[in-house]
Amino acid sequence: MKTVSESKAFEGTQGVYSHPAATTDCEMTFAVFVPPQAAQAPCPVLWYLSGLTCTHQNVMDKGEYRRVAAELGLVIVCPDTSPRGDHVHDEKDNWQIGTGAGFYVDATQEPWSRNYRMYSYVTGELPELIAERFPVDMSRQAIFGHSMGGHGALTIALNDPERFRSCSAFAPIVNPSTADWARNAFATYLGDDESRWRAHDACLLVEDGKRFHEFLIDQGDADQFLDDGLRPWLFEEACRKSGIPLTLRMQPGYDHSYNFISTFMEDHLRWHAARLGA
Amino acid sequence: MKTVSESKAFEGTQGVYSHPAATTDCEMTFAVFVPPQAAQAPCPVLWYLSGLTCTHQNVMDKGEYRRVAAELGLVIVCPDTSPRGDHVHDEKDNWQIGTGAGFYVDATQEPWSRNYRMYSYVTGELPELIAERFPVDMSRQAIFGHSMGGHGALTIALNDPERFRSCSAFAPIVNPSTADWARNAFATYLGDDESRWRAHDACLLVEDGKRFHEFLIDQGDADQFLDDGLRPWLFEEACRKSGIPLTLRMQPGYDHSYNFISTFMEDHLRWHAARLGA
Protein backbone atom coordinates (compact mmCIF):
# COMPACT_ATOMS: atom_id res chain seq x y z
CA MET A 1 0.00 0.00 0.00
CA LYS A 2 1.28 3.45 -0.94
CA THR A 3 0.45 6.68 0.85
CA VAL A 4 -0.57 9.18 -1.82
CA SER A 5 -1.21 11.99 0.67
CA GLU A 6 -2.01 12.59 4.32
CA SER A 7 -3.28 15.85 5.76
CA LYS A 8 -4.50 16.86 9.19
CA ALA A 9 -8.18 17.77 9.31
CA PHE A 10 -10.41 18.37 12.34
CA GLU A 11 -7.67 16.87 14.56
CA GLY A 12 -7.82 13.62 12.55
CA THR A 13 -6.06 12.57 9.35
CA GLN A 14 -7.49 12.59 5.84
CA GLY A 15 -5.40 10.19 3.78
CA VAL A 16 -5.36 8.93 0.21
CA TYR A 17 -3.77 5.56 -0.48
CA SER A 18 -3.31 3.16 -3.36
CA HIS A 19 -2.52 -0.50 -3.76
CA PRO A 20 -2.27 -3.11 -6.51
CA ALA A 21 -5.62 -4.89 -6.24
CA ALA A 22 -5.85 -8.55 -7.21
CA THR A 23 -9.63 -8.57 -7.66
CA THR A 24 -9.66 -5.73 -10.20
CA ASP A 25 -6.17 -6.41 -11.56
CA CYS A 26 -5.15 -2.76 -11.37
CA GLU A 27 -3.87 -0.12 -8.99
CA MET A 28 -6.79 1.08 -6.85
CA THR A 29 -6.93 4.38 -4.97
CA PHE A 30 -9.06 5.03 -1.90
CA ALA A 31 -9.51 7.67 0.81
CA VAL A 32 -9.61 7.08 4.57
CA PHE A 33 -10.38 9.57 7.31
CA VAL A 34 -9.04 8.51 10.69
CA PRO A 35 -10.56 10.44 13.61
CA PRO A 36 -8.49 11.58 16.59
CA GLN A 37 -10.12 8.93 18.85
CA ALA A 38 -8.22 6.26 16.91
CA ALA A 39 -5.07 7.23 18.81
CA GLN A 40 -6.71 5.68 21.90
CA ALA A 41 -8.64 2.70 20.54
CA PRO A 42 -9.79 1.16 17.23
CA CYS A 43 -12.80 2.99 15.81
CA PRO A 44 -15.87 1.74 13.95
CA VAL A 45 -15.79 1.92 10.15
CA LEU A 46 -18.34 3.64 7.93
CA TRP A 47 -18.06 2.83 4.21
CA TYR A 48 -19.09 5.49 1.73
CA LEU A 49 -19.73 4.35 -1.85
CA SER A 50 -19.77 7.05 -4.52
CA GLY A 51 -21.91 7.58 -7.60
CA LEU A 52 -21.39 7.48 -11.34
CA THR A 53 -18.34 9.39 -12.72
CA CYS A 54 -16.88 9.81 -9.20
CA THR A 55 -13.55 8.71 -7.82
CA HIS A 56 -12.61 8.43 -4.12
CA GLN A 57 -12.06 12.17 -4.27
CA ASN A 58 -15.49 13.71 -4.83
CA VAL A 59 -16.88 12.96 -1.41
CA MET A 60 -13.52 13.68 0.17
CA ASP A 61 -13.61 17.18 -1.33
CA LYS A 62 -17.32 17.92 -1.13
CA GLY A 63 -19.00 15.56 1.36
CA GLU A 64 -18.20 17.57 4.52
CA TYR A 65 -17.99 14.43 6.69
CA ARG A 66 -14.79 15.11 8.61
CA ARG A 67 -16.07 17.49 11.28
CA VAL A 68 -18.74 15.12 12.58
CA ALA A 69 -16.70 11.94 12.00
CA ALA A 70 -13.96 13.51 14.13
CA GLU A 71 -16.49 14.34 16.83
CA LEU A 72 -18.07 10.87 16.82
CA GLY A 73 -14.92 8.82 16.31
CA LEU A 74 -15.76 7.24 12.96
CA VAL A 75 -13.29 5.97 10.38
CA ILE A 76 -14.68 6.86 6.94
CA VAL A 77 -13.49 4.76 3.98
CA CYS A 78 -14.21 5.99 0.45
CA PRO A 79 -13.33 3.55 -2.36
CA ASP A 80 -13.14 4.37 -6.04
CA THR A 81 -16.14 3.50 -8.25
CA SER A 82 -14.40 1.33 -10.86
CA PRO A 83 -11.07 -0.13 -11.91
CA ARG A 84 -8.85 2.30 -13.82
CA GLY A 85 -5.78 2.13 -16.03
CA ASP A 86 -4.60 2.00 -19.62
CA HIS A 87 -5.18 -1.76 -19.74
CA VAL A 88 -8.71 -1.53 -18.28
CA HIS A 89 -11.49 -1.83 -20.85
CA ASP A 90 -13.73 1.20 -21.17
CA GLU A 91 -16.39 2.85 -23.30
CA LYS A 92 -14.99 6.32 -23.38
CA ASP A 93 -18.10 8.02 -24.73
CA ASN A 94 -20.49 6.42 -22.22
CA TRP A 95 -20.39 7.69 -18.63
CA GLN A 96 -22.79 4.96 -17.53
CA ILE A 97 -20.46 2.06 -18.40
CA GLY A 98 -16.78 1.46 -17.69
CA THR A 99 -14.57 3.96 -15.89
CA GLY A 100 -16.44 5.54 -12.98
CA ALA A 101 -19.36 3.16 -13.47
CA GLY A 102 -18.50 -0.14 -11.81
CA PHE A 103 -21.97 -0.49 -10.24
CA TYR A 104 -20.49 -2.60 -7.40
CA VAL A 105 -20.96 -5.86 -9.30
CA ASP A 106 -18.56 -8.56 -10.47
CA ALA A 107 -18.79 -8.57 -14.25
CA THR A 108 -19.18 -11.98 -15.83
CA GLN A 109 -19.02 -10.86 -19.46
CA GLU A 110 -15.88 -10.44 -21.58
CA PRO A 111 -13.93 -8.19 -21.73
CA TRP A 112 -15.28 -6.60 -18.53
CA SER A 113 -14.87 -9.59 -16.26
CA ARG A 114 -11.11 -9.21 -15.97
CA ASN A 115 -11.17 -5.89 -14.10
CA TYR A 116 -14.74 -4.93 -13.30
CA ARG A 117 -15.06 -6.86 -10.04
CA MET A 118 -16.03 -4.04 -7.71
CA TYR A 119 -18.32 -6.20 -5.57
CA SER A 120 -15.45 -8.47 -4.58
CA TYR A 121 -13.10 -5.53 -4.24
CA VAL A 122 -15.35 -3.48 -1.95
CA THR A 123 -16.63 -6.40 0.14
CA GLY A 124 -13.47 -8.51 0.25
CA GLU A 125 -10.08 -7.23 -0.75
CA LEU A 126 -10.35 -3.65 0.45
CA PRO A 127 -11.86 -4.52 3.87
CA GLU A 128 -8.96 -6.94 4.44
CA LEU A 129 -6.48 -4.18 3.70
CA ILE A 130 -8.34 -1.69 5.88
CA ALA A 131 -8.46 -4.17 8.77
CA GLU A 132 -4.73 -4.78 8.44
CA ARG A 133 -3.46 -1.23 8.01
CA PHE A 134 -5.82 1.11 9.87
CA PRO A 135 -6.95 1.46 13.52
CA VAL A 136 -10.40 -0.02 12.93
CA ASP A 137 -12.84 -2.16 14.87
CA MET A 138 -14.17 -4.37 12.07
CA SER A 139 -16.85 -5.77 14.37
CA ARG A 140 -18.54 -2.38 14.04
CA GLN A 141 -19.14 -1.55 10.37
CA ALA A 142 -21.80 0.44 8.59
CA ILE A 143 -22.26 1.47 4.96
CA PHE A 144 -23.80 4.31 3.00
CA GLY A 145 -23.53 5.89 -0.42
CA HIS A 146 -24.94 8.18 -3.08
CA SER A 147 -26.85 7.33 -6.25
CA MET A 148 -24.97 4.36 -7.82
CA GLY A 149 -23.16 4.18 -4.47
CA GLY A 150 -26.52 4.16 -2.69
CA HIS A 151 -27.38 1.17 -4.84
CA GLY A 152 -24.07 -0.36 -3.79
CA ALA A 153 -24.71 0.26 -0.09
CA LEU A 154 -28.25 -1.15 -0.13
CA THR A 155 -27.37 -4.26 -2.12
CA ILE A 156 -24.18 -5.01 -0.20
CA ALA A 157 -26.02 -4.63 3.13
CA LEU A 158 -28.90 -6.84 1.97
CA ASN A 159 -26.44 -9.50 0.78
CA ASP A 160 -24.45 -9.48 4.02
CA PRO A 161 -26.71 -8.13 6.79
CA GLU A 162 -24.62 -9.58 9.62
CA ARG A 163 -21.59 -7.55 8.63
CA PHE A 164 -23.21 -4.12 8.92
CA ARG A 165 -24.90 -2.53 11.89
CA SER A 166 -26.58 0.06 9.68
CA CYS A 167 -27.10 1.18 6.10
CA SER A 168 -28.26 4.48 4.64
CA ALA A 169 -28.27 6.21 1.27
CA PHE A 170 -28.55 9.55 -0.47
CA ALA A 171 -30.69 9.38 -3.62
CA PRO A 172 -29.96 5.68 -4.30
CA ILE A 173 -30.73 3.75 -7.47
CA VAL A 174 -33.07 1.27 -5.79
CA ASN A 175 -34.18 -0.75 -8.80
CA PRO A 176 -31.38 -0.72 -11.39
CA SER A 177 -32.98 -3.55 -13.35
CA THR A 178 -35.64 -1.12 -14.56
CA ALA A 179 -33.65 2.13 -14.43
CA ASP A 180 -32.63 3.70 -17.71
CA TRP A 181 -29.10 4.46 -16.65
CA ALA A 182 -28.37 1.06 -15.12
CA ARG A 183 -30.00 -1.52 -17.44
CA ASN A 184 -27.35 -1.11 -20.08
CA ALA A 185 -24.53 -1.48 -17.54
CA PHE A 186 -26.12 -4.56 -15.99
CA ALA A 187 -26.58 -6.19 -19.42
CA THR A 188 -23.01 -5.29 -20.35
CA TYR A 189 -21.43 -6.57 -17.13
CA LEU A 190 -23.76 -9.45 -16.23
CA GLY A 191 -25.26 -10.56 -19.55
CA ASP A 192 -28.79 -10.58 -20.88
CA ASP A 193 -30.20 -13.14 -18.45
CA GLU A 194 -31.95 -10.78 -16.05
CA SER A 195 -32.25 -13.42 -13.35
CA ARG A 196 -28.51 -12.83 -12.81
CA TRP A 197 -29.18 -9.17 -12.04
CA ARG A 198 -31.42 -9.80 -9.06
CA ALA A 199 -28.57 -10.20 -6.56
CA HIS A 200 -27.60 -6.60 -7.33
CA ASP A 201 -30.98 -4.91 -7.26
CA ALA A 202 -32.19 -3.67 -3.86
CA CYS A 203 -35.90 -3.98 -4.67
CA LEU A 204 -35.50 -7.48 -6.10
CA LEU A 205 -33.26 -8.64 -3.25
CA VAL A 206 -36.04 -7.71 -0.82
CA GLU A 207 -38.57 -9.40 -3.10
CA ASP A 208 -36.36 -12.50 -3.04
CA GLY A 209 -36.41 -12.62 0.75
CA LYS A 210 -33.25 -10.72 1.74
CA ARG A 211 -33.66 -8.60 4.85
CA PHE A 212 -31.86 -5.83 6.72
CA HIS A 213 -32.52 -4.33 10.16
CA GLU A 214 -33.37 -0.81 9.08
CA PHE A 215 -32.65 1.74 6.34
CA LEU A 216 -32.44 5.53 6.17
CA ILE A 217 -32.80 7.22 2.77
CA ASP A 218 -32.75 10.93 1.94
CA GLN A 219 -33.95 12.02 -1.48
CA GLY A 220 -34.17 15.54 -2.91
CA ASP A 221 -37.45 16.24 -4.65
CA ALA A 222 -35.72 18.55 -7.17
CA ASP A 223 -33.37 15.74 -8.19
CA GLN A 224 -33.18 15.64 -11.99
CA PHE A 225 -32.94 11.84 -11.93
CA LEU A 226 -35.80 11.20 -9.52
CA ASP A 227 -38.47 9.86 -11.87
CA ASP A 228 -36.37 7.98 -14.41
CA GLY A 229 -33.47 6.56 -12.46
CA LEU A 230 -34.07 6.71 -8.72
CA ARG A 231 -37.75 6.22 -7.78
CA PRO A 232 -37.29 5.53 -4.05
CA TRP A 233 -41.01 4.79 -3.74
CA LEU A 234 -40.29 1.41 -5.33
CA PHE A 235 -38.00 0.52 -2.45
CA GLU A 236 -40.45 2.01 0.04
CA GLU A 237 -43.11 -0.36 -1.30
CA ALA A 238 -40.74 -3.35 -1.20
CA CYS A 239 -39.77 -2.57 2.41
CA ARG A 240 -43.39 -2.01 3.42
CA LYS A 241 -44.44 -5.38 1.99
CA SER A 242 -41.63 -7.21 3.72
CA GLY A 243 -41.73 -5.40 7.06
CA ILE A 244 -38.28 -3.81 6.78
CA PRO A 245 -38.15 -0.51 8.69
CA LEU A 246 -37.31 2.28 6.24
CA THR A 247 -37.16 6.00 6.91
CA LEU A 248 -37.51 7.72 3.55
CA ARG A 249 -37.29 11.49 3.71
CA MET A 250 -38.16 13.55 0.65
CA GLN A 251 -36.19 16.78 0.97
CA PRO A 252 -37.91 19.70 -0.73
CA GLY A 253 -35.86 21.67 -3.23
CA TYR A 254 -32.70 19.57 -3.07
CA ASP A 255 -31.04 18.24 -6.23
CA HIS A 256 -28.67 15.32 -6.92
CA SER A 257 -25.43 17.18 -6.12
CA TYR A 258 -23.03 17.26 -3.20
CA ASN A 259 -24.87 20.33 -1.98
CA PHE A 260 -27.65 17.90 -1.11
CA ILE A 261 -25.32 15.23 0.28
CA SER A 262 -23.31 17.63 2.46
CA THR A 263 -26.52 19.14 3.86
CA PHE A 264 -27.68 15.79 5.24
CA MET A 265 -24.27 14.22 5.87
CA GLU A 266 -24.35 15.11 9.57
CA ASP A 267 -27.75 13.42 10.05
CA HIS A 268 -26.47 10.24 8.44
CA LEU A 269 -23.26 10.18 10.45
CA ARG A 270 -25.12 10.62 13.74
CA TRP A 271 -27.67 7.97 12.74
CA HIS A 272 -24.90 5.47 11.97
CA ALA A 273 -22.90 6.39 15.06
CA ALA A 274 -25.89 5.66 17.29
CA ARG A 275 -26.11 2.19 15.77
CA LEU A 276 -22.36 1.61 15.84
CA GLY A 277 -22.06 2.48 19.51
CA ALA A 278 -19.72 5.32 18.55
CA MET B 1 -25.17 38.60 -15.27
CA LYS B 2 -25.66 34.94 -16.15
CA THR B 3 -26.64 32.21 -13.74
CA VAL B 4 -24.22 29.33 -14.31
CA SER B 5 -25.80 27.12 -11.65
CA GLU B 6 -27.91 27.31 -8.52
CA SER B 7 -28.34 24.51 -6.01
CA LYS B 8 -30.05 24.29 -2.64
CA ALA B 9 -27.66 23.72 0.25
CA PHE B 10 -28.35 23.90 3.98
CA GLU B 11 -31.70 25.58 3.23
CA GLY B 12 -29.90 28.36 1.35
CA THR B 13 -28.74 28.63 -2.26
CA GLN B 14 -25.23 28.05 -3.57
CA GLY B 15 -24.99 29.82 -6.90
CA VAL B 16 -22.36 30.37 -9.57
CA TYR B 17 -22.69 33.41 -11.82
CA SER B 18 -20.73 35.15 -14.55
CA HIS B 19 -20.69 38.59 -16.10
CA PRO B 20 -18.68 40.60 -18.61
CA ALA B 21 -16.42 42.67 -16.38
CA ALA B 22 -15.26 46.08 -17.55
CA THR B 23 -12.33 46.34 -15.14
CA THR B 24 -10.71 43.10 -16.27
CA ASP B 25 -12.10 43.19 -19.82
CA CYS B 26 -13.22 39.56 -19.73
CA GLU B 27 -16.04 37.33 -18.53
CA MET B 28 -15.65 36.80 -14.79
CA THR B 29 -17.17 33.95 -12.79
CA PHE B 30 -17.96 34.08 -9.07
CA ALA B 31 -19.81 32.06 -6.44
CA VAL B 32 -22.39 33.38 -3.97
CA PHE B 33 -24.02 31.54 -1.09
CA VAL B 34 -27.29 33.12 0.01
CA PRO B 35 -28.50 31.91 3.41
CA PRO B 36 -32.17 31.21 4.16
CA GLN B 37 -32.44 34.36 6.32
CA ALA B 38 -32.13 36.44 3.14
CA ALA B 39 -35.76 35.61 2.34
CA GLN B 40 -36.72 37.85 5.29
CA ALA B 41 -34.15 40.65 5.18
CA PRO B 42 -30.87 41.62 3.50
CA CYS B 43 -27.92 39.81 5.06
CA PRO B 44 -24.35 40.92 5.77
CA VAL B 45 -21.69 40.00 3.21
CA LEU B 46 -18.50 38.11 3.88
CA TRP B 47 -15.95 38.17 1.04
CA TYR B 48 -13.67 35.17 0.62
CA LEU B 49 -10.56 35.65 -1.52
CA SER B 50 -8.84 32.50 -2.75
CA GLY B 51 -5.22 31.58 -3.18
CA LEU B 52 -2.86 30.92 -6.08
CA THR B 53 -4.13 28.53 -8.80
CA CYS B 54 -7.71 28.66 -7.44
CA THR B 55 -10.92 29.74 -9.12
CA HIS B 56 -14.20 30.63 -7.36
CA GLN B 57 -14.77 26.89 -7.13
CA ASN B 58 -12.12 25.58 -4.77
CA VAL B 59 -13.56 27.10 -1.61
CA MET B 60 -17.08 26.41 -2.83
CA ASP B 61 -16.21 22.71 -3.08
CA LYS B 62 -13.86 22.33 -0.15
CA GLY B 63 -14.29 25.25 2.26
CA GLU B 64 -17.29 23.83 4.20
CA TYR B 65 -18.71 27.29 4.89
CA ARG B 66 -22.37 26.73 4.01
CA ARG B 67 -23.61 25.04 7.19
CA VAL B 68 -22.48 27.82 9.51
CA ALA B 69 -23.21 30.63 7.04
CA ALA B 70 -26.78 29.29 6.82
CA GLU B 71 -27.02 29.22 10.60
CA LEU B 72 -25.65 32.74 11.04
CA GLY B 73 -27.29 34.38 8.04
CA LEU B 74 -24.16 35.35 6.10
CA VAL B 75 -23.92 35.89 2.35
CA ILE B 76 -20.57 34.47 1.22
CA VAL B 77 -19.10 35.85 -2.02
CA CYS B 78 -16.17 34.03 -3.62
CA PRO B 79 -14.56 35.81 -6.61
CA ASP B 80 -12.11 34.28 -9.05
CA THR B 81 -8.39 34.97 -8.56
CA SER B 82 -7.55 36.45 -11.95
CA PRO B 83 -8.96 37.38 -15.34
CA ARG B 84 -9.32 34.45 -17.74
CA GLY B 85 -9.84 33.92 -21.46
CA ASP B 86 -8.07 33.29 -24.72
CA HIS B 87 -7.29 36.98 -25.10
CA VAL B 88 -5.91 37.34 -21.56
CA HIS B 89 -2.11 37.37 -21.33
CA ASP B 90 -0.59 34.53 -19.36
CA GLU B 91 2.64 32.75 -18.55
CA LYS B 92 1.45 29.22 -18.93
CA ASP B 93 4.44 27.57 -17.28
CA ASN B 94 4.42 29.79 -14.20
CA TRP B 95 1.65 29.25 -11.63
CA GLN B 96 2.77 32.33 -9.69
CA ILE B 97 2.00 34.79 -12.52
CA GLY B 98 -1.00 35.20 -14.80
CA THR B 99 -4.03 32.92 -14.70
CA GLY B 100 -4.94 32.09 -11.11
CA ALA B 101 -2.39 34.56 -9.78
CA GLY B 102 -3.92 38.03 -9.93
CA PHE B 103 -2.61 38.97 -6.46
CA TYR B 104 -5.49 41.45 -6.03
CA VAL B 105 -3.53 44.32 -7.59
CA ASP B 106 -4.13 46.55 -10.61
CA ALA B 107 -1.26 45.82 -12.99
CA THR B 108 0.43 48.91 -14.41
CA GLN B 109 2.82 47.10 -16.75
CA GLU B 110 2.16 46.00 -20.33
CA PRO B 111 0.72 43.63 -21.41
CA TRP B 112 -0.77 42.80 -17.99
CA SER B 113 -2.44 46.14 -17.35
CA ARG B 114 -5.26 45.48 -19.77
CA ASN B 115 -6.85 42.61 -17.83
CA TYR B 116 -5.04 42.13 -14.53
CA ARG B 117 -6.99 44.67 -12.51
CA MET B 118 -8.23 42.43 -9.71
CA TYR B 119 -7.99 45.15 -7.06
CA SER B 120 -10.52 47.34 -8.89
CA TYR B 121 -12.63 44.32 -9.77
CA VAL B 122 -12.88 42.94 -6.24
CA THR B 123 -13.24 46.30 -4.47
CA GLY B 124 -15.36 48.10 -7.07
CA GLU B 125 -17.08 46.40 -9.95
CA LEU B 126 -18.04 43.14 -8.26
CA PRO B 127 -19.38 44.77 -5.05
CA GLU B 128 -21.59 47.02 -7.21
CA LEU B 129 -23.00 43.98 -8.96
CA ILE B 130 -23.50 42.10 -5.68
CA ALA B 131 -25.29 45.09 -4.15
CA GLU B 132 -27.57 45.32 -7.15
CA ARG B 133 -28.41 41.65 -7.67
CA PHE B 134 -28.32 39.93 -4.29
CA PRO B 135 -30.19 40.38 -0.97
CA VAL B 136 -27.25 41.99 0.83
CA ASP B 137 -26.78 44.65 3.47
CA MET B 138 -23.67 46.39 2.13
CA SER B 139 -23.36 48.43 5.32
CA ARG B 140 -22.24 45.19 6.96
CA GLN B 141 -19.26 43.73 5.10
CA ALA B 142 -16.30 41.64 6.20
CA ILE B 143 -13.46 40.00 4.31
CA PHE B 144 -11.22 36.96 4.64
CA GLY B 145 -9.09 34.74 2.47
CA HIS B 146 -6.40 32.11 2.13
CA SER B 147 -2.74 32.50 1.21
CA MET B 148 -2.65 34.93 -1.76
CA GLY B 149 -6.30 35.61 -0.84
CA GLY B 150 -5.26 36.25 2.76
CA HIS B 151 -2.86 38.83 1.36
CA GLY B 152 -5.79 40.25 -0.60
CA ALA B 153 -8.04 40.41 2.44
CA LEU B 154 -5.46 42.08 4.70
CA THR B 155 -4.38 44.67 2.12
CA ILE B 156 -7.91 45.50 0.98
CA ALA B 157 -9.04 45.93 4.60
CA LEU B 158 -6.05 48.10 5.46
CA ASN B 159 -6.66 50.27 2.39
CA ASP B 160 -10.38 50.72 3.14
CA PRO B 161 -10.90 50.12 6.87
CA GLU B 162 -14.26 51.90 7.00
CA ARG B 163 -15.82 49.48 4.55
CA PHE B 164 -15.19 46.31 6.55
CA ARG B 165 -16.29 45.45 10.06
CA SER B 166 -13.75 42.64 10.30
CA CYS B 167 -10.91 40.88 8.48
CA SER B 168 -9.32 37.47 8.97
CA ALA B 169 -7.05 35.14 7.06
CA PHE B 170 -5.89 31.57 6.73
CA ALA B 171 -2.13 31.32 6.13
CA PRO B 172 -1.84 34.74 4.43
CA ILE B 173 1.11 36.08 2.49
CA VAL B 174 1.75 39.03 4.82
CA ASN B 175 4.83 40.53 3.21
CA PRO B 176 4.74 39.76 -0.53
CA SER B 177 7.50 42.29 -1.25
CA THR B 178 10.00 39.91 0.32
CA ALA B 179 8.27 36.58 -0.37
CA ASP B 180 9.78 34.33 -3.01
CA TRP B 181 6.51 33.50 -4.69
CA ALA B 182 5.22 37.07 -4.84
CA ARG B 183 8.22 39.28 -5.70
CA ASN B 184 8.25 38.15 -9.31
CA ALA B 185 4.51 38.76 -9.70
CA PHE B 186 4.74 42.21 -8.11
CA ALA B 187 7.64 43.17 -10.40
CA THR B 188 5.77 41.82 -13.42
CA TYR B 189 2.47 43.56 -12.64
CA LEU B 190 3.68 46.75 -10.90
CA GLY B 191 7.18 47.30 -12.26
CA ASP B 192 10.59 47.38 -10.62
CA ASP B 193 10.03 50.46 -8.48
CA GLU B 194 9.33 48.75 -5.16
CA SER B 195 7.80 51.88 -3.65
CA ARG B 196 4.78 51.11 -5.86
CA TRP B 197 4.39 47.74 -4.18
CA ARG B 198 3.85 49.11 -0.67
CA ALA B 199 0.11 49.73 -1.14
CA HIS B 200 -0.30 45.97 -1.66
CA ASP B 201 1.86 44.62 1.15
CA ALA B 202 0.15 44.16 4.53
CA CYS B 203 3.32 44.61 6.58
CA LEU B 204 4.37 47.73 4.66
CA LEU B 205 0.87 49.23 4.75
CA VAL B 206 0.97 49.03 8.54
CA GLU B 207 4.50 50.46 8.52
CA ASP B 208 3.18 53.31 6.37
CA GLY B 209 0.50 54.15 8.91
CA LYS B 210 -2.56 52.22 7.68
CA ARG B 211 -4.68 50.77 10.46
CA PHE B 212 -7.50 48.28 10.95
CA HIS B 213 -9.62 47.52 14.01
CA GLU B 214 -8.55 43.94 14.59
CA PHE B 215 -7.28 40.85 12.74
CA LEU B 216 -7.63 37.09 13.20
CA ILE B 217 -5.09 34.81 11.50
CA ASP B 218 -4.83 31.02 11.62
CA GLN B 219 -1.64 29.39 10.39
CA GLY B 220 -0.74 25.71 10.27
CA ASP B 221 2.73 24.96 11.60
CA ALA B 222 3.14 22.07 9.11
CA ASP B 223 2.48 24.44 6.21
CA GLN B 224 5.08 23.80 3.52
CA PHE B 225 5.18 27.51 2.66
CA LEU B 226 5.47 28.83 6.20
CA ASP B 227 9.11 29.93 6.27
CA ASP B 228 9.63 31.11 2.70
CA GLY B 229 6.35 32.62 1.66
CA LEU B 230 4.06 33.24 4.62
CA ARG B 231 6.00 34.19 7.79
CA PRO B 232 3.07 35.54 9.83
CA TRP B 233 5.48 36.65 12.56
CA LEU B 234 6.41 39.59 10.33
CA PHE B 235 2.82 40.83 10.45
CA GLU B 236 2.60 40.05 14.16
CA GLU B 237 5.60 42.31 14.71
CA ALA B 238 4.13 45.07 12.50
CA CYS B 239 0.82 44.93 14.39
CA ARG B 240 2.55 44.88 17.77
CA LYS B 241 4.58 47.97 16.91
CA SER B 242 1.53 49.86 15.69
CA GLY B 243 -0.92 48.73 18.35
CA ILE B 244 -3.26 46.84 15.99
CA PRO B 245 -5.00 43.96 17.81
CA LEU B 246 -4.04 40.70 16.10
CA THR B 247 -4.94 37.18 17.17
CA LEU B 248 -2.41 34.87 15.49
CA ARG B 249 -3.00 31.20 16.16
CA MET B 250 -0.37 28.67 15.14
CA GLN B 251 -2.24 25.41 14.56
CA PRO B 252 -0.07 22.37 15.23
CA GLY B 253 0.14 19.79 12.46
CA TYR B 254 -1.98 21.61 9.88
CA ASP B 255 -0.74 22.18 6.34
CA HIS B 256 -1.65 24.71 3.60
CA SER B 257 -4.62 22.78 2.18
CA TYR B 258 -8.37 23.07 2.43
CA ASN B 259 -8.24 20.43 5.16
CA PHE B 260 -6.72 23.21 7.27
CA ILE B 261 -9.13 25.89 6.01
CA SER B 262 -12.27 23.80 6.49
CA THR B 263 -11.20 22.85 10.01
CA PHE B 264 -11.09 26.48 11.12
CA MET B 265 -13.78 27.87 8.80
CA GLU B 266 -16.45 27.71 11.50
CA ASP B 267 -14.31 29.72 13.94
CA HIS B 268 -13.78 32.44 11.35
CA LEU B 269 -17.43 32.61 10.36
CA ARG B 270 -18.53 32.97 13.99
CA TRP B 271 -15.84 35.57 14.64
CA HIS B 272 -16.99 37.65 11.66
CA ALA B 273 -20.67 37.17 12.46
CA ALA B 274 -20.14 38.55 15.96
CA ARG B 275 -18.61 41.70 14.45
CA LEU B 276 -21.21 41.96 11.68
CA GLY B 277 -24.11 41.78 14.09
CA ALA B 278 -25.27 38.60 12.31
Short mmCIF file of C-alpha atoms in Angstrom, two decimals, chain A residues 6 23 38 51-52 60 73 84-85 110 123 132 146-147 191 199 248 253 255 273:
data_model
loop_
_atom_site.label_atom_id
_atom_site.label_comp_id
_atom_site.label_asym_id
_atom_site.label_seq_id
_atom_site.Cartn_x
_atom_site.Cartn_y
_atom_site.Cartn_z
CA GLU A 6 -2.01 12.59 4.32
CA THR A 23 -9.63 -8.57 -7.66
CA ALA A 38 -8.22 6.26 16.91
CA GLY A 51 -21.91 7.58 -7.60
CA LEU A 52 -21.39 7.48 -11.34
CA MET A 60 -13.52 13.68 0.17
CA GLY A 73 -14.92 8.82 16.31
CA ARG A 84 -8.85 2.30 -13.82
CA GLY A 85 -5.78 2.13 -16.03
CA GLU A 110 -15.88 -10.44 -21.58
CA THR A 123 -16.63 -6.40 0.14
CA GLU A 132 -4.73 -4.78 8.44
CA HIS A 146 -24.94 8.18 -3.08
CA SER A 147 -26.85 7.33 -6.25
CA GLY A 191 -25.26 -10.56 -19.55
CA ALA A 199 -28.57 -10.20 -6.56
CA LEU A 248 -37.51 7.72 3.55
CA GLY A 253 -35.86 21.67 -3.23
CA ASP A 255 -31.04 18.24 -6.23
CA ALA A 273 -22.90 6.39 15.06
#
